Amino acid sequence: GPRPGWLVQDDLLVVDARPNASGGILVLQEVLMNRAGEWGKEQAKRPLWLRAILATNREHVRKFGHAMVLRWRPTNKTLLLPWQLKNCGSKSRHDCDRENERENYNWEKHLHLLEYLESPQQFSHVLMLDADAALVRQDRNTLQIIADMLEKKGKDIFMADEDWLVHGKGRINGGLVLAKNTAWCRDLFRDTVEAHNRGNAGYKHWRIGVPDQQCSSNEQVCLNDLWSGQPKEHFRPHAIVASGKRWNRGECVMRACGDGGGSS
C-alpha cells in the first residue's frame, strides 16, 4: 500500500495492526549498519539472526494490535557533532567516525522516540527496542502489560536493569524503553537529545527540572546519571526500573557474560 504520511524520514513501516486510525502502541527498532557490518551491509540481505528477531517482533505486534517501524538510516549522515570533532583533535576523520559511531547510533534511539512521541498519530506509548531484542512471549501482550503498570503506578517511563549480570542490579539498560506519551516524556527526550548535541559543554536548565548535566557518553550512561546521580526528584518519581531478568535479559546468560564474571 501507499507509504503513510506520518512516517519520519526514511523509516519503514513493518506492520500496523492497530484497530483505530490513530493512537495505540508503536514499537521502534534501529537497524543501522555499522562499519563492522554486524547488522548487515549495503546491497546485501541482513543477517539471519536479525531477520529472525524482526520477524518475531512483527508477529507479536500483529497479534496484539500494535504498530512497528524500523529505522535503517541515521538522521545525521555525517555522524559527527562539532564537539566530537573538536575532541578528536589531530585524529583522522575516519578514526574519529569510528570512535563515535556506536554512541551516535545509540543516541539515534532517543531522537527516534521523540519524533514519534510528537507524531500527529498521537501514539499512547512508544517502545524503543535494540535491534537484537526480541519479544519472546507470544502468549502475552507484553507491551499492554507494561502500559497498564505505568498507568496503575502513575509513572511515565519504563526501563529494566541489568540484574542478569553479577554487578548489574539497579543499572539501567537502554535496550528497552517504553515511554508513555506525556508532556514529561516529550520534554525528557528533548532534553537528552539537546544535552548530547551540546556534549561536554553541558546543558543547564533542563525542561524536566535537572539543573545541569552533560550527556557526552552514550544514552544509557545519561539515563543512569538521571536515575542515580542528579537530584533524584526530577527523574525517579516518573520512572519504573524493573528487573532485567524478567523484562530485558541479555542473551549472554545462555553462555557467559562479562562485567563481573558471568551471569547472575
Coordinates of C-alpha atoms in Angstrom, one line a residue:
G1 CA 0.0 0.0 0.0
P2 CA 1.0 3.7 0.0
R3 CA 3.5 4.9 2.5
P4 CA 1.8 6.5 5.5
G5 CA 2.4 10.2 5.7
W6 CA 3.2 10.1 9.4
L7 CA 6.4 8.1 8.9
V8 CA 9.5 10.1 9.7
Q9 CA 12.5 10.4 7.3
D10 CA 13.2 7.1 5.5
D11 CA 11.6 4.9 8.2
L12 CA 9.9 1.7 7.1
L13 CA 6.5 0.6 8.4
V14 CA 6.7 -3.2 9.1
V15 CA 3.1 -3.7 10.3
D16 CA 0.2 -1.6 11.5
A17 CA -2.3 -3.8 13.2
R18 CA -3.9 -1.0 15.3
P19 CA -7.7 -1.2 15.4
N20 CA -8.0 2.6 15.1
A21 CA -6.6 5.1 12.6
S22 CA -4.5 6.8 15.4
G23 CA -3.3 6.2 18.9
G24 CA -2.2 2.8 20.1
I25 CA 1.3 1.4 20.9
L26 CA 4.2 1.9 18.5
V27 CA 7.4 -0.3 18.5
L28 CA 10.6 1.2 17.1
Q29 CA 13.8 -0.6 16.3
E30 CA 17.0 0.7 14.9
V31 CA 18.8 -1.5 12.3
L32 CA 21.6 0.9 11.4
M33 CA 24.6 -0.6 9.6
N34 CA 27.9 -0.1 11.3
R35 CA 31.4 -0.2 9.8
A36 CA 32.0 -3.7 11.0
G37 CA 28.9 -5.0 9.1
E38 CA 27.5 -6.8 12.2
W39 CA 24.0 -5.6 11.4
G40 CA 24.2 -6.1 7.6
K41 CA 26.0 -4.5 4.6
E42 CA 24.9 -2.3 1.7
Q43 CA 23.2 -4.2 -1.1
A44 CA 23.1 -7.4 0.9
K45 CA 20.5 -9.2 3.0
R46 CA 20.5 -8.6 6.7
P47 CA 22.0 -11.4 8.9
L48 CA 19.6 -14.3 9.5
W49 CA 19.7 -13.8 13.3
L50 CA 18.5 -10.2 12.8
R51 CA 15.8 -11.1 10.3
A52 CA 14.6 -13.8 12.8
I53 CA 14.3 -11.2 15.6
L54 CA 12.5 -8.7 13.4
A55 CA 10.0 -11.4 12.2
T56 CA 9.4 -12.5 15.8
N57 CA 8.6 -8.9 16.8
R58 CA 6.5 -8.3 13.8
E59 CA 4.3 -11.3 14.7
H60 CA 4.0 -10.1 18.3
V61 CA 3.0 -6.6 17.2
R62 CA 0.5 -8.0 14.6
K63 CA -1.1 -10.4 17.1
F64 CA -1.7 -7.8 19.8
G65 CA -2.8 -4.9 17.6
H66 CA 0.2 -2.6 17.7
A67 CA 2.4 -0.9 15.0
M68 CA 6.1 -1.4 14.2
V69 CA 8.6 0.9 12.5
L70 CA 12.2 0.4 11.5
R71 CA 14.9 3.0 11.1
W72 CA 17.7 1.8 8.8
R73 CA 19.5 5.1 8.1
P74 CA 20.8 7.5 10.7
T75 CA 19.4 11.1 10.8
N76 CA 22.8 12.7 10.9
K77 CA 24.5 11.0 7.9
T78 CA 27.8 12.7 8.6
L79 CA 27.5 11.3 12.2
L80 CA 30.0 13.6 14.0
L81 CA 28.9 16.5 16.1
P82 CA 31.1 19.7 16.3
W83 CA 32.2 18.9 19.9
Q84 CA 33.1 15.3 18.9
L85 CA 35.3 16.6 16.0
K86 CA 37.0 19.0 18.5
N87 CA 37.6 16.2 21.0
C88 CA 39.2 14.1 18.3
G89 CA 42.0 16.7 17.9
S90 CA 44.5 15.5 15.4
K91 CA 42.9 12.2 14.7
S92 CA 41.8 11.5 11.1
R93 CA 38.1 11.9 10.2
H94 CA 38.0 8.1 9.6
D95 CA 39.3 7.4 13.1
C96 CA 37.0 10.0 14.7
D97 CA 34.0 8.5 12.9
R98 CA 34.9 5.0 14.1
E99 CA 35.4 6.2 17.6
N100 CA 32.0 7.9 17.9
E101 CA 29.8 5.7 15.7
R102 CA 28.4 3.4 18.4
E103 CA 27.5 6.2 20.7
N104 CA 25.9 8.3 17.9
Y105 CA 23.9 5.3 16.8
N106 CA 22.7 4.7 20.3
W107 CA 21.6 8.4 20.6
E108 CA 19.5 7.9 17.4
K109 CA 17.2 5.9 19.7
H110 CA 16.3 9.0 21.8
L111 CA 15.7 11.2 18.7
H112 CA 13.6 8.4 17.2
L113 CA 11.5 8.2 20.4
L114 CA 11.0 11.9 20.5
E115 CA 9.9 12.1 16.8
Y116 CA 7.1 9.6 17.3
L117 CA 6.0 10.9 20.7
E118 CA 5.5 14.2 18.8
S119 CA 3.7 12.4 15.9
P120 CA 0.3 13.6 14.7
Q121 CA -0.7 9.9 15.2
Q122 CA -0.8 10.6 18.9
F123 CA 0.5 7.2 19.9
S124 CA -0.4 6.3 23.5
H125 CA 3.0 4.7 24.1
V126 CA 6.2 4.4 22.1
L127 CA 8.6 1.5 22.7
M128 CA 12.3 1.6 21.7
L129 CA 13.9 -1.8 21.3
D130 CA 17.5 -2.5 20.4
A131 CA 17.9 -4.4 17.1
D132 CA 19.0 -7.5 19.0
A133 CA 15.9 -7.5 21.3
A134 CA 13.0 -9.9 20.8
L135 CA 9.5 -10.0 22.3
V136 CA 9.7 -13.7 23.1
R137 CA 6.4 -14.2 24.9
Q138 CA 3.9 -14.6 22.0
D139 CA 1.3 -15.7 24.5
R140 CA 1.2 -12.4 26.4
N141 CA 0.5 -8.8 25.4
T142 CA 3.8 -7.7 27.0
L143 CA 3.5 -4.0 25.9
Q144 CA 0.0 -3.6 27.2
I145 CA 1.0 -5.2 30.5
I146 CA 3.8 -2.6 30.8
A147 CA 1.4 0.3 29.8
D148 CA -1.1 -0.9 32.4
M149 CA 1.7 -1.0 35.0
L150 CA 2.7 2.6 34.2
E151 CA -1.0 3.7 34.5
K152 CA -1.5 1.9 37.8
K153 CA 1.6 3.4 39.4
G154 CA 1.2 6.9 37.8
K155 CA 4.6 6.7 36.0
D156 CA 5.7 7.9 32.6
I157 CA 8.6 5.7 31.5
F158 CA 9.5 2.0 31.9
M159 CA 13.0 0.5 31.7
A160 CA 14.8 -2.5 33.1
D161 CA 18.1 -3.0 34.9
E162 CA 21.0 -5.4 34.2
D163 CA 20.4 -7.7 37.3
W164 CA 21.2 -10.6 35.0
L165 CA 24.8 -9.6 35.5
V166 CA 26.7 -10.1 38.7
H167 CA 27.0 -6.4 39.4
G168 CA 24.2 -5.1 37.3
K169 CA 21.3 -4.7 39.7
G170 CA 19.9 -1.2 39.6
R171 CA 21.8 -0.2 36.5
I172 CA 19.5 0.8 33.6
N173 CA 20.0 -1.0 30.3
G174 CA 19.0 1.3 27.4
G175 CA 17.9 -1.5 25.1
L176 CA 14.2 -1.4 26.2
V177 CA 12.5 1.9 26.9
L178 CA 8.7 2.2 26.9
A179 CA 7.6 5.9 27.1
K180 CA 4.0 7.0 27.8
N181 CA 3.1 9.9 25.5
T182 CA 3.0 12.6 28.2
A183 CA 4.4 16.1 28.3
W184 CA 7.1 14.9 30.7
C185 CA 8.3 12.2 28.4
R186 CA 8.4 14.5 25.4
D187 CA 10.4 17.0 27.5
L188 CA 12.7 14.3 28.8
F189 CA 13.8 13.2 25.3
R190 CA 14.0 16.8 24.1
D191 CA 16.4 17.4 27.0
T192 CA 18.5 14.2 26.5
V193 CA 18.9 14.9 22.7
E194 CA 19.8 18.5 23.4
A195 CA 22.3 17.5 26.1
H196 CA 24.0 15.1 23.7
N197 CA 24.2 17.7 21.0
R198 CA 25.9 20.1 23.3
G199 CA 28.3 17.4 24.5
N200 CA 30.9 18.2 27.2
A201 CA 29.8 21.9 27.2
G202 CA 27.0 20.7 29.4
Y203 CA 23.3 21.5 29.3
K204 CA 21.7 23.7 32.0
H205 CA 18.1 24.2 33.0
W206 CA 16.5 21.0 31.6
R207 CA 12.8 21.2 30.8
I208 CA 12.2 18.4 33.4
G209 CA 14.0 20.4 36.1
V210 CA 17.5 19.0 36.1
P211 CA 19.8 22.0 36.9
D212 CA 22.9 20.9 34.9
Q213 CA 24.0 17.7 33.3
Q214 CA 26.1 16.7 30.3
C215 CA 25.4 13.6 28.2
S216 CA 28.6 13.2 26.3
S217 CA 28.8 9.4 26.5
N218 CA 26.1 7.0 25.4
E219 CA 22.4 7.3 26.1
Q220 CA 22.5 4.5 28.7
V221 CA 25.0 6.4 30.8
C222 CA 22.8 9.5 30.5
L223 CA 19.8 7.6 31.8
N224 CA 21.7 6.1 34.7
D225 CA 23.0 9.6 35.6
L226 CA 19.5 10.8 35.8
W227 CA 18.4 7.8 37.8
S228 CA 21.3 7.7 40.3
G229 CA 23.2 10.9 40.0
Q230 CA 21.3 14.1 39.6
P231 CA 18.8 15.3 42.3
K232 CA 16.5 12.3 42.0
E233 CA 13.2 14.2 42.3
H234 CA 13.4 15.2 38.7
F235 CA 13.5 11.7 37.2
R236 CA 12.8 8.9 39.7
P237 CA 9.2 9.8 40.5
H238 CA 8.4 9.4 36.8
A239 CA 10.2 6.1 36.1
I240 CA 10.0 2.4 36.7
V241 CA 13.2 0.4 36.5
A242 CA 12.2 -3.2 36.7
S243 CA 14.1 -6.5 36.8
G244 CA 16.0 -7.2 33.7
K245 CA 15.8 -10.9 34.4
R246 CA 12.1 -10.7 33.7
W247 CA 11.8 -7.8 31.2
N248 CA 15.1 -7.4 29.3
R249 CA 17.5 -10.2 29.9
G250 CA 20.8 -10.3 27.9
E251 CA 21.3 -13.3 25.7
C252 CA 24.7 -13.8 27.2
V253 CA 23.1 -15.7 30.1
M254 CA 22.8 -18.6 27.7
R255 CA 26.6 -18.7 27.6
A256 CA 28.7 -16.5 29.8
C257 CA 28.5 -12.8 30.5
G258 CA 31.4 -10.3 31.1
D259 CA 31.2 -7.5 33.6
G260 CA 31.9 -9.3 36.8
G261 CA 32.4 -12.9 36.0
G262 CA 29.3 -14.2 34.2
S263 CA 25.5 -14.3 34.5
S264 CA 24.0 -13.7 37.9

